[in-house]
GROMACS .gro file of C-alpha atoms in nm:
model
  103
    1MET     CA    1   1.602   1.296   0.500
    2ALA     CA    2   1.351   1.149   0.259
    3LEU     CA    3   1.297   0.778   0.232
    4GLU     CA    4   1.411   0.612  -0.103
    5SER     CA    5   1.180   0.409  -0.305
    6TRP     CA    6   1.220   0.160  -0.594
    7VAL     CA    7   0.924   0.309  -0.753
    8PRO     CA    8   1.049   0.556  -1.043
    9GLY     CA    9   0.986   0.918  -0.995
   10VAL     CA   10   0.913   0.886  -0.604
   11THR     CA   11   1.073   1.203  -0.444
   12ALA     CA   12   0.992   1.401  -0.135
   13GLU     CA   13   0.832   1.665  -0.376
   14CYS     CA   14   0.595   1.406  -0.541
   15ASP     CA   15   0.224   1.390  -0.429
   16PHE     CA   16   0.271   1.050  -0.269
   17PRO     CA   17   0.620   1.003  -0.127
   18LEU     CA   18   0.685   0.712   0.113
   19GLU     CA   19   0.628   0.959   0.411
   20LYS     CA   20   0.272   1.037   0.296
   21ILE     CA   21   0.134   0.677   0.173
   22PRO     CA   22  -0.257   0.724   0.118
   23PHE     CA   23  -0.520   0.470   0.154
   24GLY     CA   24  -0.819   0.475  -0.102
   25VAL     CA   25  -1.058   0.290  -0.328
   26ALA     CA   26  -1.005   0.236  -0.704
   27GLU     CA   27  -1.179   0.031  -0.961
   28LYS     CA   28  -0.997  -0.273  -1.095
   29ASP     CA   29  -1.149  -0.533  -1.325
   30GLY     CA   30  -1.495  -0.360  -1.279
   31LYS     CA   31  -1.461  -0.415  -0.892
   32SER     CA   32  -1.393  -0.156  -0.622
   33ARG     CA   33  -1.063  -0.244  -0.438
   34CYS     CA   34  -0.889  -0.101  -0.148
   35VAL     CA   35  -0.555   0.059  -0.284
   36THR     CA   36  -0.248   0.261  -0.182
   37ALA     CA   37  -0.033   0.476  -0.398
   38VAL     CA   38   0.336   0.567  -0.400
   39GLY     CA   39   0.425   0.833  -0.665
   40ASP     CA   40   0.211   0.746  -0.970
   41TYR     CA   41   0.209   0.365  -0.883
   42VAL     CA   42  -0.115   0.217  -0.733
   43GLU     CA   43  -0.111  -0.115  -0.557
   44ASP     CA   44  -0.404  -0.338  -0.459
   45LEU     CA   45  -0.408  -0.396  -0.077
   46GLN     CA   46  -0.595  -0.715  -0.105
   47ALA     CA   47  -0.330  -0.865  -0.320
   48LEU     CA   48  -0.060  -0.752  -0.073
   49ALA     CA   49  -0.250  -0.895   0.211
   50GLU     CA   50  -0.312  -1.233   0.034
   51ALA     CA   51   0.070  -1.263  -0.019
   52GLY     CA   52   0.130  -1.193   0.335
   53LEU     CA   53   0.315  -0.869   0.275
   54VAL     CA   54   0.094  -0.636   0.480
   55PRO     CA   55  -0.129  -0.705   0.784
   56ASN     CA   56  -0.497  -0.734   0.710
   57PRO     CA   57  -0.668  -0.668   1.050
   58ALA     CA   58  -1.033  -0.782   1.046
   59SER     CA   59  -0.999  -0.880   0.684
   60CYS     CA   60  -1.058  -0.519   0.606
   61PHE     CA   61  -0.888  -0.518   0.264
   62TYR     CA   62  -1.135  -0.788   0.125
   63ARG     CA   63  -1.398  -0.529   0.118
   64SER     CA   64  -1.487  -0.270  -0.146
   65ASP     CA   65  -1.459   0.019   0.083
   66LEU     CA   66  -1.224   0.133   0.366
   67SER     CA   67  -1.492   0.167   0.641
   68ILE     CA   68  -1.368  -0.120   0.866
   69PHE     CA   69  -1.010  -0.022   0.825
   70MET     CA   70  -1.078   0.342   0.905
   71SER     CA   71  -1.272   0.235   1.215
   72LEU     CA   72  -0.967   0.047   1.353
   73GLY     CA   73  -0.794   0.371   1.426
   74ARG     CA   74  -0.444   0.528   1.402
   75PRO     CA   75  -0.237   0.240   1.553
   76VAL     CA   76  -0.360   0.011   1.291
   77TRP     CA   77  -0.330   0.270   0.999
   78THR     CA   78   0.033   0.323   1.123
   79GLU     CA   79   0.119  -0.050   1.134
   80VAL     CA   80  -0.004  -0.092   0.776
   81ARG     CA   81   0.161   0.224   0.655
   82LEU     CA   82   0.494   0.116   0.797
   83SER     CA   83   0.467  -0.215   0.628
   84LEU     CA   84   0.397  -0.044   0.304
   85GLN     CA   85   0.684   0.202   0.344
   86TYR     CA   86   0.920  -0.102   0.395
   87LEU     CA   87   0.760  -0.282   0.078
   88PHE     CA   88   0.819   0.029  -0.131
   89SER     CA   89   1.173   0.112   0.004
   90ALA     CA   90   1.480   0.091  -0.214
   91GLU     CA   91   1.620  -0.177  -0.037
   92GLU     CA   92   1.331  -0.418  -0.023
   93ALA     CA   93   1.282  -0.662  -0.330
   94SER     CA   94   0.983  -0.874  -0.228
   95LEU     CA   95   0.729  -0.653  -0.415
   96ARG     CA   96   0.974  -0.484  -0.659
   97ASP     CA   97   1.082  -0.819  -0.812
   98ASP     CA   98   0.734  -0.969  -0.819
   99SER     CA   99   0.577  -0.902  -1.154
  100GLU     CA  100   0.272  -1.093  -1.093
  101LEU     CA  101   0.198  -0.919  -0.774
  102LYS     CA  102   0.257  -0.560  -0.893
  103SER     CA  103  -0.070  -0.399  -0.995
   0.00000   0.00000   0.00000
């Protein structure tokens, strides 16, 4: 059964459902930022870490690339991905209802 999200258009068939949350780098305000995506929605990982909503091991999301994060390995990736799945889930309101925090 597919996980449900508050993000419009997120289904098991979309490119980035909750089960396949990616990590990447995107430009925001002229700076490269570590991001994630769910459906067509992109979120800044540094902003989520600063708000205490996702773990930020070794301050890796304060960088302009994912090299430190990727070097930490699968257990850390899984921990962060599980936190993101929870934040984007249909039942969780902390990010959904925070218009300032949403990218």
